[in-house]
């Protein structure tokens, strides 16, 4: 809260239904307008931070009728901006439709948003990401209509206390469906210096603990 300098917050909710005999339906509208934050590290401001969202739980216990919609999330960052919109339908078999653009100097944002699991966040990042598809539980896979993204990194760095430290990362990471490409991705970590070029297929399944064939064609 000490980094918050201005803005309005709203949260309107209703819950209807009988307990024990049925699942009450929650309907929530939430957001904030014209929020302004100060970065305690750089003393620069995040301005015009706006959010408009809506959630409806639906009438089924498995939340298969639940809908979360973010109709807008935007902000003016130092050296860039944020734009995000999207929705998640059916929390049992999630269907995603998201569109993200972020360009910013992220130095000190771990302090602004109290990201205690991160330390010494720094550098510049640009992300463009578009995804439309769903996750199929039985098959443990994503089925997508649109699945593309690209990340540009410049003097980027962070550490996870007691685990890993990246002092300086530069380069481009891009995604086209299940293919991930690395273009002159340079990583400096303590006394280690790595340069990566090439492609990996199905890399994302490593993070979901799903058994999948992962293939790579890399120069390291």
Short mmCIF file of N, CA and C in Angstrom, two decimals, residues 9-170:
data_model
loop_
_atom_site.label_atom_id
_atom_site.label_comp_id
_atom_site.label_asym_id
_atom_site.label_seq_id
_atom_site.Cartn_x
_atom_site.Cartn_y
_atom_site.Cartn_z
N UNK A 9 -10.99 1.68 -6.50
CA UNK A 9 -11.20 0.25 -6.54
C UNK A 9 -12.69 -0.04 -6.37
N UNK A 10 -13.21 -1.01 -7.14
CA UNK A 10 -14.61 -1.40 -6.94
C UNK A 10 -14.75 -2.91 -6.96
N UNK A 11 -15.72 -3.40 -6.18
CA UNK A 11 -15.97 -4.83 -6.06
C UNK A 11 -17.44 -5.00 -5.72
N UNK A 12 -18.22 -5.53 -6.65
CA UNK A 12 -19.65 -5.73 -6.45
C UNK A 12 -19.96 -7.21 -6.63
N UNK A 13 -20.58 -7.81 -5.62
CA UNK A 13 -20.81 -9.26 -5.67
C UNK A 13 -22.20 -9.61 -5.17
N UNK A 14 -22.75 -10.67 -5.73
CA UNK A 14 -24.01 -11.23 -5.24
C UNK A 14 -23.90 -12.74 -5.21
N UNK A 15 -24.53 -13.36 -4.24
CA UNK A 15 -24.57 -14.82 -4.12
C UNK A 15 -26.04 -15.22 -3.97
N UNK A 16 -26.52 -16.08 -4.87
CA UNK A 16 -27.92 -16.49 -4.85
C UNK A 16 -28.03 -18.00 -4.87
N UNK A 17 -28.94 -18.53 -4.07
CA UNK A 17 -29.17 -19.97 -4.06
C UNK A 17 -29.32 -20.52 -2.66
N UNK A 18 -29.67 -21.80 -2.57
CA UNK A 18 -29.86 -22.46 -1.29
C UNK A 18 -28.62 -23.28 -0.93
N UNK A 19 -28.17 -23.13 0.30
CA UNK A 19 -27.04 -23.93 0.75
C UNK A 19 -27.47 -25.37 0.98
N UNK A 20 -26.52 -26.30 0.89
CA UNK A 20 -26.71 -27.74 1.09
C UNK A 20 -27.49 -28.41 -0.04
N UNK A 21 -28.58 -27.83 -0.50
CA UNK A 21 -29.40 -28.48 -1.53
C UNK A 21 -28.97 -28.11 -2.94
N UNK A 22 -28.24 -27.03 -3.10
CA UNK A 22 -27.76 -26.63 -4.42
C UNK A 22 -26.53 -25.76 -4.26
N UNK A 23 -25.85 -25.51 -5.36
CA UNK A 23 -24.67 -24.66 -5.32
C UNK A 23 -25.09 -23.21 -5.56
N UNK A 24 -24.90 -22.34 -4.57
CA UNK A 24 -25.23 -20.93 -4.79
C UNK A 24 -24.39 -20.35 -5.94
N UNK A 25 -24.98 -19.46 -6.70
CA UNK A 25 -24.30 -18.84 -7.83
C UNK A 25 -23.69 -17.51 -7.39
N UNK A 26 -22.39 -17.39 -7.58
CA UNK A 26 -21.69 -16.14 -7.28
C UNK A 26 -21.50 -15.35 -8.56
N UNK A 27 -21.81 -14.06 -8.49
CA UNK A 27 -21.62 -13.17 -9.63
C UNK A 27 -20.87 -11.95 -9.13
N UNK A 28 -19.71 -11.70 -9.70
CA UNK A 28 -18.82 -10.67 -9.18
C UNK A 28 -18.33 -9.77 -10.31
N UNK A 29 -18.42 -8.47 -10.10
CA UNK A 29 -17.81 -7.48 -10.98
C UNK A 29 -16.74 -6.75 -10.18
N UNK A 30 -15.55 -6.61 -10.75
CA UNK A 30 -14.45 -6.02 -9.99
C UNK A 30 -13.52 -5.24 -10.92
N UNK A 31 -12.72 -4.38 -10.32
CA UNK A 31 -11.75 -3.65 -11.11
C UNK A 31 -11.19 -2.45 -10.37
N UNK A 32 -10.38 -1.67 -11.08
CA UNK A 32 -9.89 -0.41 -10.54
C UNK A 32 -9.64 0.56 -11.68
N UNK A 33 -9.64 1.85 -11.32
CA UNK A 33 -9.53 2.92 -12.30
C UNK A 33 -8.42 3.89 -11.92
N UNK A 34 -7.62 4.24 -12.93
CA UNK A 34 -6.63 5.32 -12.81
C UNK A 34 -5.71 5.16 -11.60
N UNK A 35 -5.23 3.94 -11.41
CA UNK A 35 -4.30 3.68 -10.31
C UNK A 35 -2.91 4.19 -10.69
N UNK A 36 -2.25 4.77 -9.70
CA UNK A 36 -0.88 5.26 -9.89
C UNK A 36 0.00 4.68 -8.79
N UNK A 37 1.12 4.07 -9.19
CA UNK A 37 2.05 3.43 -8.26
C UNK A 37 3.43 4.04 -8.42
N UNK A 38 4.18 4.11 -7.34
CA UNK A 38 5.56 4.58 -7.39
C UNK A 38 6.50 3.41 -7.19
N UNK A 39 7.53 3.34 -8.02
CA UNK A 39 8.54 2.29 -7.89
C UNK A 39 9.56 2.73 -6.84
N UNK A 40 9.66 2.02 -5.71
CA UNK A 40 10.55 2.46 -4.64
C UNK A 40 12.03 2.36 -5.00
N UNK A 41 12.37 1.59 -6.04
CA UNK A 41 13.76 1.43 -6.45
C UNK A 41 14.17 2.52 -7.44
N UNK A 42 13.37 2.69 -8.50
CA UNK A 42 13.72 3.66 -9.54
C UNK A 42 13.08 5.02 -9.34
N UNK A 43 12.07 5.09 -8.46
CA UNK A 43 11.30 6.32 -8.20
C UNK A 43 10.46 6.74 -9.41
N UNK A 44 10.33 5.85 -10.39
CA UNK A 44 9.48 6.13 -11.55
C UNK A 44 8.08 5.59 -11.30
N UNK A 45 7.10 6.09 -12.07
CA UNK A 45 5.70 5.78 -11.79
C UNK A 45 5.11 4.84 -12.83
N UNK A 46 4.18 4.02 -12.37
CA UNK A 46 3.25 3.29 -13.23
C UNK A 46 1.94 4.06 -13.19
N UNK A 47 1.46 4.48 -14.36
CA UNK A 47 0.29 5.35 -14.42
C UNK A 47 -0.85 4.69 -15.20
N UNK A 48 -2.05 5.22 -14.97
CA UNK A 48 -3.24 4.81 -15.74
C UNK A 48 -3.44 3.29 -15.72
N UNK A 49 -3.27 2.69 -14.53
CA UNK A 49 -3.50 1.26 -14.38
C UNK A 49 -5.00 1.03 -14.19
N UNK A 50 -5.60 0.33 -15.15
CA UNK A 50 -7.04 0.11 -15.15
C UNK A 50 -7.35 -1.37 -15.35
N UNK A 51 -8.38 -1.83 -14.64
CA UNK A 51 -8.81 -3.23 -14.75
C UNK A 51 -10.33 -3.28 -14.72
N UNK A 52 -10.90 -4.11 -15.59
CA UNK A 52 -12.34 -4.36 -15.58
C UNK A 52 -12.55 -5.86 -15.76
N UNK A 53 -13.15 -6.50 -14.73
CA UNK A 53 -13.32 -7.94 -14.79
C UNK A 53 -14.68 -8.40 -14.29
N UNK A 54 -15.04 -9.63 -14.64
CA UNK A 54 -16.33 -10.20 -14.23
C UNK A 54 -16.16 -11.70 -14.05
N UNK A 55 -16.79 -12.24 -12.98
CA UNK A 55 -16.76 -13.68 -12.72
C UNK A 55 -18.16 -14.16 -12.38
N UNK A 56 -18.55 -15.30 -12.98
CA UNK A 56 -19.80 -15.96 -12.64
C UNK A 56 -19.50 -17.44 -12.45
N UNK A 57 -19.91 -17.98 -11.31
CA UNK A 57 -19.54 -19.36 -10.96
C UNK A 57 -20.37 -20.41 -11.67
N UNK A 58 -21.55 -20.04 -12.20
CA UNK A 58 -22.43 -21.04 -12.78
C UNK A 58 -23.10 -21.90 -11.72
N UNK A 59 -23.86 -22.87 -12.14
CA UNK A 59 -24.68 -23.65 -11.22
C UNK A 59 -24.17 -25.06 -10.96
N UNK A 60 -23.03 -25.43 -11.55
CA UNK A 60 -22.52 -26.79 -11.36
C UNK A 60 -21.36 -26.80 -10.38
N UNK A 61 -21.32 -27.85 -9.56
CA UNK A 61 -20.31 -27.94 -8.51
C UNK A 61 -18.89 -28.06 -9.06
N UNK A 62 -18.75 -28.62 -10.25
CA UNK A 62 -17.41 -28.76 -10.82
C UNK A 62 -16.93 -27.49 -11.52
N UNK A 63 -17.74 -26.42 -11.42
CA UNK A 63 -17.42 -25.11 -12.02
C UNK A 63 -17.27 -25.18 -13.54
N UNK A 64 -17.92 -26.17 -14.14
CA UNK A 64 -17.85 -26.28 -15.60
C UNK A 64 -18.64 -25.18 -16.30
N UNK A 65 -19.48 -24.46 -15.56
CA UNK A 65 -20.21 -23.33 -16.14
C UNK A 65 -19.59 -21.98 -15.73
N UNK A 66 -18.50 -22.03 -15.00
CA UNK A 66 -17.87 -20.79 -14.52
C UNK A 66 -17.24 -20.02 -15.68
N UNK A 67 -17.31 -18.70 -15.57
CA UNK A 67 -16.73 -17.81 -16.58
C UNK A 67 -15.99 -16.68 -15.88
N UNK A 68 -14.74 -16.47 -16.26
CA UNK A 68 -13.96 -15.32 -15.81
C UNK A 68 -13.57 -14.51 -17.04
N UNK A 69 -13.92 -13.22 -17.03
CA UNK A 69 -13.62 -12.35 -18.16
C UNK A 69 -12.84 -11.13 -17.68
N UNK A 70 -11.73 -10.87 -18.31
CA UNK A 70 -10.99 -9.62 -18.11
C UNK A 70 -11.16 -8.83 -19.41
N UNK A 71 -12.06 -7.86 -19.38
CA UNK A 71 -12.32 -7.12 -20.60
C UNK A 71 -11.23 -6.10 -20.88
N UNK A 72 -10.53 -5.67 -19.82
CA UNK A 72 -9.35 -4.84 -20.05
C UNK A 72 -8.47 -4.80 -18.81
N UNK A 73 -7.18 -4.83 -19.06
CA UNK A 73 -6.17 -4.55 -18.06
C UNK A 73 -5.07 -3.80 -18.79
N UNK A 74 -4.90 -2.53 -18.47
CA UNK A 74 -3.88 -1.76 -19.16
C UNK A 74 -3.19 -0.79 -18.21
N UNK A 75 -2.01 -0.36 -18.61
CA UNK A 75 -1.23 0.55 -17.79
C UNK A 75 -0.12 1.17 -18.63
N UNK A 76 0.33 2.34 -18.19
CA UNK A 76 1.50 2.99 -18.78
C UNK A 76 2.70 2.71 -17.87
N UNK A 77 3.67 1.94 -18.37
CA UNK A 77 4.87 1.61 -17.62
C UNK A 77 6.02 2.50 -18.07
N UNK A 78 7.04 2.65 -17.24
CA UNK A 78 8.26 3.32 -17.70
C UNK A 78 8.79 2.63 -18.96
N UNK A 79 8.98 3.40 -20.00
CA UNK A 79 9.49 2.87 -21.28
C UNK A 79 8.57 1.85 -21.93
N UNK A 80 7.25 1.91 -21.64
CA UNK A 80 6.38 0.94 -22.28
C UNK A 80 4.96 0.97 -21.77
N UNK A 81 4.25 -0.14 -22.00
CA UNK A 81 2.84 -0.22 -21.62
C UNK A 81 2.42 -1.67 -21.47
N UNK A 82 1.25 -1.85 -20.87
CA UNK A 82 0.64 -3.15 -20.67
C UNK A 82 -0.76 -3.15 -21.25
N UNK A 83 -1.10 -4.20 -22.01
CA UNK A 83 -2.46 -4.41 -22.49
C UNK A 83 -2.78 -5.90 -22.39
N UNK A 84 -3.87 -6.21 -21.69
CA UNK A 84 -4.29 -7.60 -21.54
C UNK A 84 -5.80 -7.68 -21.59
N UNK A 85 -6.32 -8.65 -22.31
CA UNK A 85 -7.74 -8.96 -22.30
C UNK A 85 -7.88 -10.46 -22.48
N UNK A 86 -8.99 -11.01 -22.00
CA UNK A 86 -9.16 -12.44 -22.18
C UNK A 86 -10.26 -13.02 -21.33
N UNK A 87 -10.43 -14.33 -21.45
CA UNK A 87 -11.48 -15.02 -20.71
C UNK A 87 -11.08 -16.47 -20.48
N UNK A 88 -11.66 -17.04 -19.42
CA UNK A 88 -11.54 -18.47 -19.14
C UNK A 88 -12.95 -19.00 -18.92
N UNK A 89 -13.37 -19.94 -19.73
CA UNK A 89 -14.68 -20.58 -19.59
C UNK A 89 -14.49 -22.03 -19.16
N UNK A 90 -15.38 -22.49 -18.27
CA UNK A 90 -15.37 -23.89 -17.86
C UNK A 90 -14.09 -24.24 -17.10
N UNK A 91 -14.12 -24.10 -15.78
CA UNK A 91 -12.94 -24.34 -14.97
C UNK A 91 -12.62 -25.83 -14.82
N UNK A 92 -13.51 -26.72 -15.28
CA UNK A 92 -13.25 -28.15 -15.25
C UNK A 92 -12.45 -28.57 -16.48
N UNK A 93 -12.83 -28.07 -17.65
CA UNK A 93 -12.10 -28.28 -18.89
C UNK A 93 -11.83 -26.89 -19.48
N UNK A 94 -10.84 -26.18 -18.95
CA UNK A 94 -10.69 -24.74 -19.23
C UNK A 94 -10.54 -24.41 -20.72
N UNK A 95 -11.28 -23.39 -21.12
CA UNK A 95 -11.16 -22.83 -22.47
C UNK A 95 -10.64 -21.41 -22.33
N UNK A 96 -9.48 -21.14 -22.94
CA UNK A 96 -8.80 -19.86 -22.79
C UNK A 96 -8.89 -19.05 -24.07
N UNK A 97 -8.98 -17.74 -23.89
CA UNK A 97 -8.89 -16.81 -25.02
C UNK A 97 -8.21 -15.55 -24.49
N UNK A 98 -6.91 -15.42 -24.72
CA UNK A 98 -6.14 -14.33 -24.12
C UNK A 98 -5.30 -13.60 -25.17
N UNK A 99 -5.09 -12.31 -24.90
CA UNK A 99 -4.28 -11.47 -25.77
C UNK A 99 -3.47 -10.54 -24.88
N UNK A 100 -2.15 -10.63 -24.94
CA UNK A 100 -1.28 -9.89 -24.04
C UNK A 100 -0.21 -9.15 -24.81
N UNK A 101 0.03 -7.90 -24.38
CA UNK A 101 1.21 -7.15 -24.84
C UNK A 101 1.79 -6.42 -23.64
N UNK A 102 3.07 -6.60 -23.41
CA UNK A 102 3.76 -5.92 -22.32
C UNK A 102 5.12 -5.46 -22.82
N UNK A 103 5.40 -4.20 -22.62
CA UNK A 103 6.72 -3.66 -22.90
C UNK A 103 7.06 -2.76 -21.73
N UNK A 104 8.17 -3.07 -21.03
CA UNK A 104 8.45 -2.30 -19.81
C UNK A 104 9.87 -2.52 -19.33
N UNK A 105 10.35 -1.54 -18.58
CA UNK A 105 11.53 -1.71 -17.76
C UNK A 105 11.02 -2.26 -16.43
N UNK A 106 11.36 -3.51 -16.14
CA UNK A 106 10.77 -4.19 -14.98
C UNK A 106 11.61 -4.02 -13.71
N UNK A 107 12.65 -3.22 -13.78
CA UNK A 107 13.52 -3.02 -12.62
C UNK A 107 12.71 -2.56 -11.41
N UNK A 108 12.78 -3.32 -10.33
CA UNK A 108 12.11 -2.95 -9.10
C UNK A 108 10.66 -3.34 -8.98
N UNK A 109 10.07 -3.95 -10.02
CA UNK A 109 8.65 -4.31 -9.95
C UNK A 109 8.37 -5.39 -8.91
N UNK A 110 9.39 -6.17 -8.55
CA UNK A 110 9.21 -7.13 -7.47
C UNK A 110 8.93 -6.42 -6.15
N UNK A 111 9.45 -5.19 -6.00
CA UNK A 111 9.19 -4.40 -4.79
C UNK A 111 7.84 -3.70 -4.87
N UNK A 112 7.45 -3.26 -6.08
CA UNK A 112 6.17 -2.57 -6.24
C UNK A 112 5.01 -3.50 -5.89
N UNK A 113 5.06 -4.73 -6.41
CA UNK A 113 3.94 -5.67 -6.26
C UNK A 113 4.20 -6.74 -5.18
N UNK A 114 5.25 -6.53 -4.38
CA UNK A 114 5.54 -7.44 -3.25
C UNK A 114 5.64 -8.89 -3.71
N UNK A 115 6.45 -9.12 -4.75
CA UNK A 115 6.68 -10.48 -5.24
C UNK A 115 7.81 -11.09 -4.43
N UNK A 116 7.47 -11.58 -3.26
CA UNK A 116 8.48 -12.02 -2.31
C UNK A 116 9.26 -13.25 -2.77
N UNK A 117 8.71 -14.00 -3.73
CA UNK A 117 9.43 -15.18 -4.22
C UNK A 117 10.51 -14.80 -5.23
N UNK A 118 10.56 -13.52 -5.65
CA UNK A 118 11.57 -13.03 -6.57
C UNK A 118 12.46 -12.01 -5.87
N UNK A 119 13.68 -11.86 -6.40
CA UNK A 119 14.56 -10.82 -5.89
C UNK A 119 15.34 -10.19 -7.01
N UNK A 120 15.68 -8.92 -6.85
CA UNK A 120 16.55 -8.19 -7.79
C UNK A 120 16.06 -8.25 -9.23
N UNK A 121 14.75 -8.11 -9.44
CA UNK A 121 14.20 -8.08 -10.79
C UNK A 121 14.69 -6.82 -11.50
N UNK A 122 15.18 -6.99 -12.73
CA UNK A 122 15.74 -5.84 -13.45
C UNK A 122 15.70 -6.08 -14.95
N UNK A 123 15.93 -5.01 -15.71
CA UNK A 123 16.06 -5.13 -17.15
C UNK A 123 14.78 -4.78 -17.90
N UNK A 124 14.85 -4.95 -19.21
CA UNK A 124 13.73 -4.63 -20.09
C UNK A 124 13.17 -5.92 -20.71
N UNK A 125 11.86 -5.91 -20.89
CA UNK A 125 11.19 -7.08 -21.46
C UNK A 125 10.06 -6.61 -22.37
N UNK A 126 9.85 -7.34 -23.45
CA UNK A 126 8.71 -7.10 -24.34
C UNK A 126 8.07 -8.44 -24.65
N UNK A 127 6.78 -8.56 -24.35
CA UNK A 127 6.05 -9.81 -24.55
C UNK A 127 4.84 -9.55 -25.42
N UNK A 128 4.66 -10.34 -26.46
CA UNK A 128 3.41 -10.36 -27.23
C UNK A 128 2.94 -11.81 -27.26
N UNK A 129 1.70 -12.05 -26.87
CA UNK A 129 1.21 -13.42 -26.72
C UNK A 129 -0.26 -13.49 -27.06
N UNK A 130 -0.60 -14.46 -27.89
CA UNK A 130 -2.00 -14.68 -28.27
C UNK A 130 -2.29 -16.17 -28.18
N UNK A 131 -3.31 -16.51 -27.36
CA UNK A 131 -3.68 -17.92 -27.20
C UNK A 131 -5.19 -18.06 -27.20
N UNK A 132 -5.67 -19.03 -27.98
CA UNK A 132 -7.08 -19.39 -27.96
C UNK A 132 -7.15 -20.91 -28.09
N UNK A 133 -7.69 -21.55 -27.06
CA UNK A 133 -7.76 -23.01 -27.08
C UNK A 133 -8.25 -23.54 -25.75
N UNK A 134 -8.11 -24.84 -25.55
CA UNK A 134 -8.62 -25.45 -24.33
C UNK A 134 -7.68 -26.56 -23.87
N UNK A 135 -7.82 -26.90 -22.60
CA UNK A 135 -7.04 -27.99 -22.02
C UNK A 135 -7.95 -29.20 -21.87
N UNK A 136 -7.53 -30.33 -22.46
CA UNK A 136 -8.33 -31.56 -22.42
C UNK A 136 -7.79 -32.44 -21.30
N UNK A 137 -8.57 -32.57 -20.23
CA UNK A 137 -8.11 -33.29 -19.05
C UNK A 137 -7.76 -34.75 -19.33
N UNK A 138 -8.64 -35.46 -20.03
CA UNK A 138 -8.44 -36.89 -20.25
C UNK A 138 -7.17 -37.17 -21.05
N UNK A 139 -6.85 -36.30 -21.98
CA UNK A 139 -5.69 -36.51 -22.84
C UNK A 139 -4.46 -35.77 -22.33
N UNK A 140 -4.64 -34.95 -21.30
CA UNK A 140 -3.56 -34.16 -20.71
C UNK A 140 -2.79 -33.39 -21.78
N UNK A 141 -3.53 -32.61 -22.54
CA UNK A 141 -2.90 -31.80 -23.58
C UNK A 141 -3.73 -30.56 -23.88
N UNK A 142 -3.09 -29.60 -24.52
CA UNK A 142 -3.77 -28.40 -24.98
C UNK A 142 -4.16 -28.57 -26.44
N UNK A 143 -5.36 -28.13 -26.77
CA UNK A 143 -5.79 -28.07 -28.16
C UNK A 143 -6.04 -26.60 -28.47
N UNK A 144 -5.29 -26.05 -29.40
CA UNK A 144 -5.36 -24.60 -29.63
C UNK A 144 -5.72 -24.24 -31.06
N UNK A 145 -6.48 -23.17 -31.19
CA UNK A 145 -6.75 -22.57 -32.50
C UNK A 145 -5.67 -21.56 -32.85
N UNK A 146 -5.25 -20.79 -31.82
CA UNK A 146 -4.18 -19.80 -31.99
C UNK A 146 -3.23 -19.96 -30.80
N UNK A 147 -1.93 -20.08 -31.09
CA UNK A 147 -0.96 -20.28 -30.01
C UNK A 147 0.39 -19.73 -30.45
N UNK A 148 0.58 -18.43 -30.31
CA UNK A 148 1.83 -17.80 -30.73
C UNK A 148 2.28 -16.80 -29.67
N UNK A 149 3.57 -16.65 -29.53
CA UNK A 149 4.09 -15.68 -28.58
C UNK A 149 5.56 -15.39 -28.84
N UNK A 150 6.01 -14.24 -28.34
CA UNK A 150 7.42 -13.87 -28.49
C UNK A 150 7.83 -13.01 -27.29
N UNK A 151 9.04 -13.27 -26.78
CA UNK A 151 9.58 -12.52 -25.66
C UNK A 151 10.96 -11.98 -26.06
N UNK A 152 11.13 -10.66 -25.92
CA UNK A 152 12.42 -10.02 -26.12
C UNK A 152 12.97 -9.65 -24.73
N UNK A 153 14.23 -10.00 -24.49
CA UNK A 153 14.85 -9.71 -23.20
C UNK A 153 16.11 -8.88 -23.41
N UNK A 154 16.27 -7.85 -22.55
CA UNK A 154 17.46 -6.99 -22.64
C UNK A 154 17.95 -6.68 -21.23
N UNK A 155 19.15 -7.13 -20.92
CA UNK A 155 19.73 -6.94 -19.58
C UNK A 155 18.77 -7.39 -18.48
N UNK A 156 18.04 -8.46 -18.76
CA UNK A 156 17.02 -8.96 -17.83
C UNK A 156 17.69 -9.84 -16.77
N UNK A 157 17.18 -9.73 -15.55
CA UNK A 157 17.75 -10.55 -14.50
C UNK A 157 16.84 -10.65 -13.30
N UNK A 158 17.01 -11.73 -12.52
CA UNK A 158 16.26 -11.92 -11.29
C UNK A 158 16.89 -13.09 -10.54
N UNK A 159 16.48 -13.25 -9.30
CA UNK A 159 16.88 -14.45 -8.59
C UNK A 159 15.72 -14.97 -7.76
N UNK A 160 15.70 -16.27 -7.57
CA UNK A 160 14.78 -16.92 -6.65
C UNK A 160 15.62 -17.31 -5.45
N UNK A 161 15.42 -16.64 -4.32
CA UNK A 161 16.32 -16.82 -3.19
C UNK A 161 16.56 -18.29 -2.84
N UNK A 162 17.85 -18.64 -2.75
CA UNK A 162 18.22 -19.99 -2.37
C UNK A 162 18.11 -21.02 -3.47
N UNK A 163 17.70 -20.59 -4.69
CA UNK A 163 17.46 -21.55 -5.77
C UNK A 163 18.30 -21.26 -7.01
N UNK A 164 18.07 -20.10 -7.63
CA UNK A 164 18.72 -19.80 -8.91
C UNK A 164 18.88 -18.29 -9.05
N UNK A 165 19.87 -17.90 -9.83
CA UNK A 165 20.15 -16.49 -10.06
C UNK A 165 20.51 -16.27 -11.52
N UNK A 166 19.84 -15.31 -12.15
CA UNK A 166 20.19 -14.88 -13.50
C UNK A 166 20.66 -13.43 -13.41
N UNK A 167 21.94 -13.20 -13.71
CA UNK A 167 22.49 -11.85 -13.62
C UNK A 167 22.15 -11.02 -14.85
N UNK A 168 22.15 -11.66 -16.03
CA UNK A 168 21.92 -10.92 -17.27
C UNK A 168 21.44 -11.89 -18.34
N UNK A 169 20.26 -11.60 -18.89
CA UNK A 169 19.70 -12.43 -19.96
C UNK A 169 19.33 -11.52 -21.13
N UNK A 170 19.78 -11.89 -22.33
CA UNK A 170 19.44 -11.16 -23.56
C UNK A 170 19.05 -12.17 -24.63
#
